XYZ file of N, CA and C in Angstrom:
648
model
N -22.052 0.563 8.062
C -21.062 -0.081 8.913
C -21.040 -1.996 9.205
N -19.931 -2.038 8.513
C -20.025 -3.936 8.567
C -19.809 -4.273 10.151
N -21.084 -4.662 10.571
C -21.300 -5.932 12.345
C -20.649 -7.115 11.864
N -20.699 -7.341 13.156
C -19.615 -8.992 13.341
C -20.259 -10.241 12.878
N -21.822 -9.473 12.640
C -22.277 -10.786 11.280
C -22.078 -10.429 10.608
N -22.486 -9.663 9.689
C -21.959 -9.645 9.069
C -19.890 -9.935 8.223
N -18.890 -9.666 9.283
C -17.612 -10.418 9.346
C -17.587 -11.539 9.797
N -18.117 -11.959 10.136
C -18.623 -13.213 10.778
C -18.858 -14.436 9.251
N -19.553 -13.687 8.597
C -20.356 -14.609 7.601
C -19.373 -14.479 6.260
N -17.780 -13.556 5.795
C -17.785 -13.445 5.470
C -15.832 -14.828 5.254
N -16.325 -15.341 6.593
C -15.379 -16.144 6.455
C -15.318 -17.629 6.165
N -16.483 -17.984 6.122
C -17.098 -19.734 4.910
C -16.695 -19.696 6.140
N -17.420 -19.923 7.154
C -17.652 -20.942 8.214
C -18.590 -21.983 8.123
N -18.829 -22.385 7.373
C -19.647 -23.342 7.117
C -18.522 -25.213 6.809
N -17.438 -25.598 8.045
C -16.897 -26.300 8.429
C -16.983 -27.229 9.303
N -17.838 -27.262 9.544
C -18.356 -28.128 10.548
C -17.348 -28.091 12.038
N -16.943 -27.361 12.085
C -15.457 -26.283 13.678
C -16.411 -27.127 14.997
N -15.722 -27.205 15.482
C -16.101 -27.631 17.142
C -16.101 -26.175 17.912
N -16.891 -26.497 19.040
C -17.941 -25.332 19.870
C -16.273 -24.029 20.015
N -15.539 -24.642 20.649
C -14.031 -23.837 20.758
C -13.362 -23.521 19.508
N -13.520 -24.435 18.169
C -12.612 -23.678 17.384
C -14.235 -22.275 16.898
N -15.194 -22.454 16.936
C -15.696 -21.795 16.659
C -15.848 -19.956 17.184
N -15.674 -20.458 18.550
C -15.364 -19.511 20.005
C -13.930 -18.464 19.614
N -12.701 -19.128 19.032
C -11.543 -19.350 18.678
C -11.685 -18.035 17.888
N -12.355 -18.698 16.238
C -12.453 -17.322 15.075
C -13.348 -16.782 15.935
N -13.951 -16.569 16.089
C -14.603 -15.071 17.003
C -13.892 -14.472 17.464
N -13.296 -14.432 17.972
C -12.947 -13.576 18.908
C -11.324 -13.263 18.014
N -10.633 -13.619 17.203
C -9.471 -13.788 15.890
C -10.537 -11.960 14.985
N -11.516 -12.403 15.231
C -12.463 -11.322 14.271
C -12.587 -10.095 15.071
N -12.856 -10.418 16.585
C -12.943 -9.153 17.301
C -11.309 -8.502 17.522
N -10.465 -9.587 17.501
C -9.419 -8.598 16.977
C -8.999 -7.556 15.626
N -9.158 -8.556 14.868
C -8.326 -7.579 13.308
C -9.362 -6.800 13.738
N -10.524 -6.666 13.932
C -11.453 -5.363 13.539
C -11.272 -4.332 14.672
N -10.347 -4.680 15.706
C -9.991 -3.449 16.595
C -8.672 -2.666 16.635
N -7.721 -3.464 15.678
C -6.400 -3.435 15.737
C -5.605 -2.706 16.053
N -6.454 -2.269 14.187
C -5.656 -0.788 14.750
C -6.333 -0.005 13.909
N -6.416 0.938 14.691
C -7.744 2.611 14.368
C -7.030 2.988 13.601
N -9.293 2.392 12.966
C -9.204 4.003 11.247
C -8.877 2.842 10.212
N -8.297 1.582 10.695
C -8.688 0.969 8.550
C -9.621 0.207 9.286
N -10.256 -0.254 7.157
C -11.584 0.432 7.206
C -11.489 -1.675 6.326
N -10.778 -2.103 6.119
C -10.791 -3.556 5.284
C -10.338 -4.553 6.143
N -10.900 -5.514 6.142
C -10.243 -6.564 6.836
C -10.561 -7.745 5.714
N -8.361 -8.189 5.677
C -8.424 -9.175 4.598
C -9.256 -10.024 4.572
N -8.898 -11.245 3.657
C -10.258 -12.233 4.115
C -9.445 -13.011 4.142
N -8.466 -13.507 3.483
C -7.475 -14.563 2.604
C -6.366 -15.613 3.653
N -6.765 -14.719 4.872
C -5.982 -15.204 5.665
C -6.700 -16.216 7.572
N -8.440 -15.808 6.886
C -8.918 -15.661 8.320
C -9.520 -17.206 8.245
N -9.411 -18.148 7.453
C -10.050 -19.391 7.509
C -9.366 -20.165 8.256
N -9.459 -21.026 9.360
C -8.844 -21.795 10.365
C -8.185 -22.998 9.828
N -8.871 -23.379 8.922
C -9.083 -24.903 8.373
C -7.898 -24.988 6.783
N -7.489 -23.204 7.207
C -6.713 -23.317 6.043
C -5.041 -23.043 6.193
N -4.482 -23.984 4.951
C -3.343 -23.497 6.140
C -2.179 -22.835 5.287
N -1.279 -21.278 5.345
C -0.510 -20.538 4.698
C 0.537 -21.716 3.664
N 0.560 -22.797 5.078
C 1.652 -23.007 3.049
C 0.933 -23.313 1.800
N 0.116 -23.303 2.050
C -0.993 -23.372 -0.145
C -0.476 -21.950 -0.559
N -0.224 -21.047 0.631
C 1.082 -20.054 -0.575
C 1.425 -20.289 -0.773
N 2.519 -20.144 -1.759
C 4.433 -20.069 -1.968
C 4.381 -18.626 -1.231
N 3.908 -18.164 -1.040
C 4.641 -16.743 0.192
C 4.078 -16.381 0.817
N 3.672 -16.778 1.659
C 2.932 -16.792 3.317
C 2.639 -15.281 3.889
N 4.314 -14.522 3.739
C 4.173 -13.270 4.132
C 3.530 -11.866 3.548
N 2.896 -12.459 2.282
C 2.283 -11.717 1.083
C 0.641 -11.629 2.116
N 0.147 -13.020 2.243
C -0.969 -12.599 3.342
C -1.750 -12.036 4.687
N -1.247 -10.322 3.886
C -1.728 -9.305 5.253
C -2.777 -8.804 4.996
N -2.850 -8.425 6.680
C -4.117 -7.119 6.253
C -3.878 -5.935 5.917
N -5.092 -5.270 6.205
C -4.505 -3.666 5.293
C -3.680 -3.228 6.896
N -4.498 -3.856 8.383
C -3.636 -3.566 8.722
C -2.384 -4.280 9.854
N -2.024 -4.776 8.844
C -0.428 -5.319 9.036
C 0.122 -4.734 8.144
N -0.226 -4.196 6.537
C 0.357 -2.825 5.773
C 0.064 -1.375 6.499
N -0.531 -0.955 7.329
C -0.645 -0.083 7.508
C 0.825 -0.096 8.486
N 0.847 -1.002 9.449
C 1.739 -1.088 10.299
C 3.067 -0.538 9.482
N 3.216 -1.552 8.652
C 4.774 -1.164 7.645
C 4.450 -0.100 6.982
N 3.801 0.418 6.739
C 3.851 1.630 6.243
C 4.188 3.073 7.144
N 3.599 3.307 8.488
C 4.204 3.793 9.480
C 5.249 3.789 9.853
N 6.306 2.877 9.289
C 7.284 2.616 10.189
C 8.761 2.851 9.045
N 8.198 2.354 7.869
C 9.574 2.743 6.663
C 8.861 4.921 6.302
N 7.441 5.367 6.803
C 7.750 6.817 6.423
C 7.788 7.463 7.520
N 8.033 6.720 8.821
C 8.725 7.237 10.283
C 10.338 7.408 9.450
N 10.599 6.084 8.771
C 12.318 6.467 8.726
C 12.302 6.913 7.591
N 11.833 7.565 6.612
C 12.239 8.360 5.883
C 11.343 10.101 5.793
N 10.939 10.084 7.060
C 10.380 12.003 7.197
C 9.643 11.837 6.437
N 8.182 11.061 6.384
C 7.593 10.634 5.158
C 5.996 10.896 5.542
N 4.977 11.515 5.432
C 3.643 11.063 6.080
C 3.157 10.138 5.834
N 3.124 9.349 6.819
C 1.767 7.729 6.392
C 0.786 7.404 5.712
N 0.250 8.986 5.909
C -0.702 8.636 4.813
C -1.290 9.399 3.100
N 0.161 10.260 3.092
C 0.915 10.054 2.146
C 0.980 7.923 1.136
N 1.972 7.960 1.209
C 2.092 6.407 0.759
C 0.929 5.580 1.409
N 0.377 5.492 1.923
C -1.337 4.746 2.744
C -2.074 5.332 0.817
N -2.106 6.600 0.078
C -2.995 6.889 -0.826
C -2.183 6.184 -2.006
N -0.812 6.292 -2.183
C -0.444 5.492 -3.127
C -0.153 4.029 -3.271
N -0.584 3.666 -1.480
C -0.447 2.193 -1.867
C -2.060 2.333 -2.789
N -2.783 2.725 -2.613
C -4.663 2.050 -2.476
C -4.428 2.399 -3.779
N -3.778 3.428 -4.263
C -3.305 4.004 -6.196
C -2.964 2.519 -6.930
N -2.011 2.305 -5.990
C -1.250 1.036 -7.450
C -1.743 0.228 -6.873
N -1.730 -0.514 -6.039
C -2.676 -1.599 -5.430
C -2.962 -2.437 -5.396
N -4.429 -1.194 -5.142
C -5.475 -1.380 -3.989
C -4.937 -2.097 -2.863
N -3.953 -2.447 -1.939
C -2.988 -2.843 -1.007
C -3.126 -4.539 -0.724
N -2.946 -4.843 -1.919
C -2.735 -6.072 -2.987
C -1.390 -6.783 -3.134
N -1.083 -7.516 -1.992
C 0.778 -7.624 -2.421
C 1.603 -8.201 -3.307
N 0.085 -9.117 -3.989
C 0.428 -9.504 -5.245
C 0.336 -9.328 -6.602
N -0.093 -8.024 -6.881
C -0.545 -7.139 -7.866
C 1.466 -6.249 -8.373
N 0.623 -6.608 -9.879
C 2.069 -6.811 -10.611
C 1.441 -6.930 -12.152
N 1.757 -5.436 -12.685
C 1.704 -5.312 -13.926
C 2.985 -5.915 -15.365
N 2.760 -6.627 -16.032
C 2.851 -7.563 -16.741
C 3.968 -6.487 -17.914
N 3.303 -5.787 -18.163
C 3.426 -4.618 -19.390
C 5.646 -4.038 -18.987
N 4.505 -3.189 -17.504
C 5.692 -2.335 -17.189
C 7.024 -3.705 -15.518
N 6.278 -4.557 -15.640
C 7.027 -5.354 -14.505
C 7.310 -4.283 -12.823
N 5.938 -3.579 -12.779
C 5.842 -2.637 -11.574
C 5.548 -3.584 -10.760
N 6.041 -4.157 -9.665
C 5.918 -5.254 -9.116
C 5.154 -4.329 -6.727
N 3.936 -5.673 -6.693
C 4.076 -5.206 -5.259
C 3.534 -4.191 -4.864
N 3.141 -4.127 -3.199
C 1.962 -2.376 -2.596
C 2.355 -1.317 -3.705
N 3.776 -1.305 -4.246
C 3.582 0.526 -4.404
C 3.951 0.302 -6.077
N 3.350 -1.386 -6.512
C 4.215 -1.359 -7.851
C 5.180 -1.011 -8.360
N 6.331 -1.037 -7.667
C 7.556 -0.195 -7.798
C 8.205 -1.173 -9.199
N 9.044 -0.223 -10.085
C 9.424 -0.509 -11.880
C 10.847 -0.922 -11.300
N 11.123 -2.286 -12.127
C 12.165 -1.814 -12.268
C 13.363 -0.901 -11.831
N 13.466 0.173 -13.209
C 14.011 1.611 -12.828
C 14.205 2.351 -12.024
N 12.620 1.992 -10.815
C 13.074 3.038 -9.709
C 13.924 2.062 -8.753
N 13.371 0.786 -8.656
C 14.704 -0.150 -8.070
C 15.524 0.320 -7.693
N 16.497 0.617 -9.143
C 17.608 0.349 -9.154
C 18.465 1.759 -8.839
N 17.105 2.931 -8.612
C 17.433 4.590 -8.227
C 17.636 4.362 -6.549
N 16.612 3.432 -6.364
C 17.068 3.342 -4.725
C 17.777 2.282 -4.131
N 18.289 1.537 -5.060
C 19.425 0.910 -4.364
C 20.613 1.870 -5.004
N 20.670 2.240 -5.488
C 22.293 2.935 -6.449
C 22.132 3.892 -5.799
N 21.172 4.875 -4.912
C 21.227 6.278 -3.756
C 21.188 5.322 -2.047
N 21.452 3.690 -2.101
C 21.442 3.140 -0.756
C 19.879 3.633 -0.127
N 19.422 3.409 -0.743
C 18.268 3.883 0.060
C 16.967 1.681 0.503
N 17.943 0.873 -0.570
C 16.817 -0.065 -0.042
C 18.403 -1.069 -0.274
N 18.783 -2.762 0.273
C 19.657 -3.395 -0.034
C 19.858 -3.721 -1.268
N 21.333 -3.688 -1.627
C 21.986 -4.037 -2.988
C 21.545 -5.513 -3.584
N 20.654 -6.117 -2.673
C 20.655 -7.463 -2.690
C 19.348 -8.036 -3.747
N 18.223 -6.927 -2.895
C 16.747 -7.033 -3.465
C 16.204 -6.977 -4.921
N 15.954 -8.062 -5.285
C 15.402 -8.064 -6.389
C 13.647 -7.819 -6.830
N 13.495 -7.660 -8.363
C 11.819 -7.699 -8.161
C 10.900 -7.980 -7.485
N 11.759 -9.763 -7.752
C 10.148 -10.748 -6.814
C 10.908 -10.147 -5.580
N 12.028 -9.770 -4.308
C 11.248 -9.532 -3.099
C 10.127 -8.666 -2.924
N 10.150 -7.804 -3.803
C 9.107 -6.784 -3.711
C 7.529 -7.597 -3.467
N 7.699 -8.485 -3.466
C 6.148 -9.535 -2.980
C 5.915 -9.313 -1.775
N 7.384 -9.515 -1.201
C 7.107 -8.839 0.513
C 6.605 -7.807 0.538
N 5.811 -7.561 1.124
C 5.099 -6.263 1.978
C 6.202 -5.448 2.483
N 6.470 -6.031 3.809
C 7.886 -4.843 3.841
C 8.770 -4.178 3.336
N 9.603 -5.012 2.133
C 10.391 -4.766 1.792
C 9.780 -3.675 0.262
N 8.527 -3.909 -0.542
C 7.790 -3.081 -1.392
C 7.530 -1.491 -0.811
N 7.166 -1.450 0.597
C 7.559 -0.110 1.243
C 8.819 0.624 1.314
N 9.069 -0.663 1.397
C 11.032 0.120 2.235
C 11.206 0.821 0.800
N 10.744 -0.407 -0.299
C 11.758 0.400 -2.083
C 10.568 1.263 -1.848
N 9.373 1.550 -2.166
C 8.738 2.592 -2.141
C 8.858 3.941 -1.476
N 8.317 3.527 -1.064
C 8.721 4.557 0.261
C 10.861 5.819 -0.265
N 11.429 4.883 -0.373
C 13.085 5.533 -0.598
C 12.495 5.906 -1.572
N 12.324 5.426 -2.815
C 11.875 5.867 -4.163
C 11.134 6.991 -3.446
N 10.514 7.537 -3.154
C 9.992 8.527 -2.987
C 10.733 10.255 -1.922
N 11.330 9.260 -1.117
C 12.421 9.502 -1.065
C 13.850 10.257 -1.953
N 14.307 9.597 -2.453
C 14.945 10.051 -4.112
C 14.556 11.622 -4.659
N 13.271 10.865 -4.942
C 12.104 12.200 -5.897
C 12.610 13.272 -4.945
N 11.943 13.164 -3.515
C 11.713 14.259 -2.638
C 13.226 15.624 -2.344
N 14.668 14.289 -2.549
C 16.264 15.268 -2.347
C 16.369 16.147 -3.264
N 15.563 15.221 -4.167
C 16.417 15.545 -5.926
C 15.313 16.444 -7.206
N 14.791 16.150 -6.243
C 12.904 16.946 -7.916
C 12.223 18.273 -6.869
N 11.422 17.455 -5.693
C 10.037 18.109 -5.677
C 10.157 18.445 -3.541
N 10.957 18.296 -3.335
C 12.054 19.137 -1.700
C 10.313 19.046 -0.962
N 10.364 17.354 -0.556
C 9.349 17.223 0.037
C 8.051 17.667 0.080
N 7.361 17.895 -0.881
C 5.825 18.580 -1.639
C 5.466 17.705 -2.134
N 4.669 16.469 -1.582
C 3.647 15.723 -1.815
C 2.935 15.824 -3.088
N 2.245 16.653 -3.936
C 1.639 16.844 -4.883
C 2.094 16.752 -6.036
N 3.425 17.717 -5.652
C 4.999 17.382 -6.542
C 5.296 15.601 -6.622
N 5.607 15.234 -5.972
C 6.150 13.415 -5.592
C 5.249 12.722 -6.427
N 3.662 12.951 -6.269
C 2.962 12.445 -7.024
C 2.936 12.311 -8.774
N 2.957 13.511 -8.721
C 3.661 13.394 -9.853
C 5.145 12.265 -10.608
N 5.648 12.670 -10.581
C 7.293 12.514 -10.336
C 6.731 11.133 -10.302
N 6.534 10.107 -9.253
C 5.595 8.686 -9.573
C 5.803 8.403 -10.583
N 3.896 8.669 -11.013
C 3.771 8.031 -11.470
C 4.173 8.819 -13.567
N 3.639 9.350 -14.313
C 4.674 9.896 -15.339
C 6.407 10.057 -15.910
N 7.126 10.450 -14.362
C 8.098 10.638 -14.063
C 7.884 11.793 -13.581
N 9.951 11.697 -13.423
C 10.475 13.349 -12.378
C 10.929 14.774 -13.068
N 10.529 13.954 -14.716
C 11.288 15.013 -15.525
C 9.897 15.745 -15.806
N 8.762 15.068 -14.738
C 7.651 16.324 -15.500
C 7.202 16.701 -13.812
N 7.728 16.895 -13.333
C 7.744 17.998 -12.009
C 8.088 19.488 -12.484
N 8.948 19.770 -12.781
C 9.315 21.069 -13.387
C 7.995 21.965 -14.141
N 8.048 20.822 -15.068
C 6.569 20.798 -16.394
C 5.102 21.219 -15.734
N 5.145 20.234 -13.697
C 3.810 21.251 -13.395
C 3.536 22.023 -12.924
N 4.991 22.558 -11.875
C 5.126 23.393 -11.484
C 4.705 24.374 -12.009
N 4.821 24.641 -13.370
C 5.341 26.209 -14.720
C 3.702 25.579 -15.475
N 2.789 24.469 -15.276
C 1.226 24.417 -16.241
C 0.452 23.746 -14.735
N 0.968 23.146 -13.995
C -0.296 22.262 -13.314
C -0.606 21.188 -14.023
N -1.443 20.550 -13.750
C -2.216 19.573 -14.655
C -1.865 19.099 -16.376
N -1.934 20.300 -16.639
C -2.234 20.432 -18.183
C -0.581 20.112 -18.165
N 0.461 20.293 -17.361
C 1.512 19.663 -17.851
C 1.426 17.792 -17.940
N 0.266 17.694 -17.556
C 0.673 16.174 -17.207
C 0.378 15.615 -18.554
N 0.130 15.098 -19.419
C 0.318 14.054 -20.266
C -0.694 12.942 -20.421
N -1.620 13.451 -20.762
C -2.517 11.986 -21.227
C -3.885 11.685 -19.582
N -4.663 11.238 -20.349
C -5.340 11.343 -18.798
C -5.098 10.398 -17.564
N -4.633 9.297 -18.159
C -4.184 8.652 -16.703
C -3.466 8.945 -15.687
N -2.297 10.472 -16.644
C -1.507 10.504 -15.508
C -2.363 11.984 -14.598
N -2.911 12.610 -15.103
C -3.292 13.297 -14.855
C -5.073 13.119 -13.744
N -5.714 11.894 -13.829
C -6.578 10.936 -12.828
C -5.353 10.847 -11.464
N -4.451 9.807 -11.738
C -3.464 9.381 -10.845
C -3.361 10.205 -10.204
N -2.575 11.861 -10.920
C -2.530 12.699 -9.718
C -4.012 13.412 -8.909
N -4.624 13.664 -9.441
C -5.991 14.046 -8.146
C -6.047 13.110 -7.628
N -6.710 10.923 -7.960
C -7.029 11.220 -7.160
C -6.284 10.378 -6.346
N -4.996 10.360 -6.465
C -4.214 9.845 -5.118
C -4.064 11.748 -3.822
N -4.188 12.698 -4.872
C -4.037 13.915 -4.140
C -6.020 13.720 -3.027
N -6.798 13.321 -3.980
C -7.778 13.603 -2.836
C -8.224 12.697 -1.946
N -7.151 11.368 -2.286
C -7.723 10.463 -1.462
C -6.878 10.903 -0.443
N -6.042 11.197 -1.041
C -5.035 12.080 0.697
C -5.119 13.139 2.056
N -6.422 14.139 1.130
C -6.661 15.243 1.475
C -8.221 13.801 2.855
N -8.376 13.139 1.657
C -10.074 12.960 2.515
C -9.248 11.453 3.862
N -8.320 10.853 3.750
C -7.496 10.586 4.846
C -6.969 11.697 5.560
N -6.617 12.661 5.633
C -6.117 13.598 6.349
C -7.414 14.372 7.257
N -8.320 13.665 6.457
C -9.693 15.213 7.635
C -10.576 13.684 7.752
N -9.919 12.158 6.989
C -11.345 11.069 8.196
C -12.377 11.246 7.344
N -12.133 11.847 6.134
C -13.383 11.337 5.227
C -13.498 10.163 4.562
N -12.003 8.949 4.927
C -12.238 8.103 4.117
C -10.964 7.549 5.437
N -11.201 6.114 5.647
C -10.546 5.451 6.441
C -9.152 5.315 5.528
N -8.089 4.626 6.363
C -7.155 4.005 4.983
C -7.378 2.942 4.753
N -7.194 2.582 3.650
C -7.540 1.081 3.502
C -8.700 0.997 2.631
N -9.399 2.539 2.713
C -10.810 2.774 0.888
C -9.703 3.476 0.065
N -10.006 3.102 -1.130
C -9.433 3.554 -2.234
C -10.748 4.377 -2.593
């Protein structure tokens, strides 16, 4: 387990800070550690007190796992979805990296929403019609869009079945009926099979507490 000294060492404190600055940083670390129950990963990108958020073109991207978990719970609740399932997909898709982008598919953000998925969510009034792919670098928009697409999958194909939603989110909703008939044998390619297995195993681990939210 990570000790306070271990966390402190991650923050590159060799900056000549004053005693008061040192105390302030220590207090911030303690708050980060205890901010959200069950969160295992602490994001270090925003921890250095002498680094301005203005140096990043999108300061809101710099979110801790705790911040992202809060957003997941908000949108999962709004869509009547299990936040632990959503968190498992986020871990699989981006490892909680809001900057994640796949240049080949243009999948973007925490849930690696594709242009096709965003278009579907917009067409069904599940996200704002004004959203662009660039908006998905913002954690709140990314989770809103991802859970919106999950709602579309659930309402039209999976009937709330997370096992089938995981199938529909990777190789595509057309595979859900094939999966019902043939199980994993219906999933084309090793990637789709591994994706489904890893998402569902992690989801179960989150449910039982074998893994904490934020762990891959």
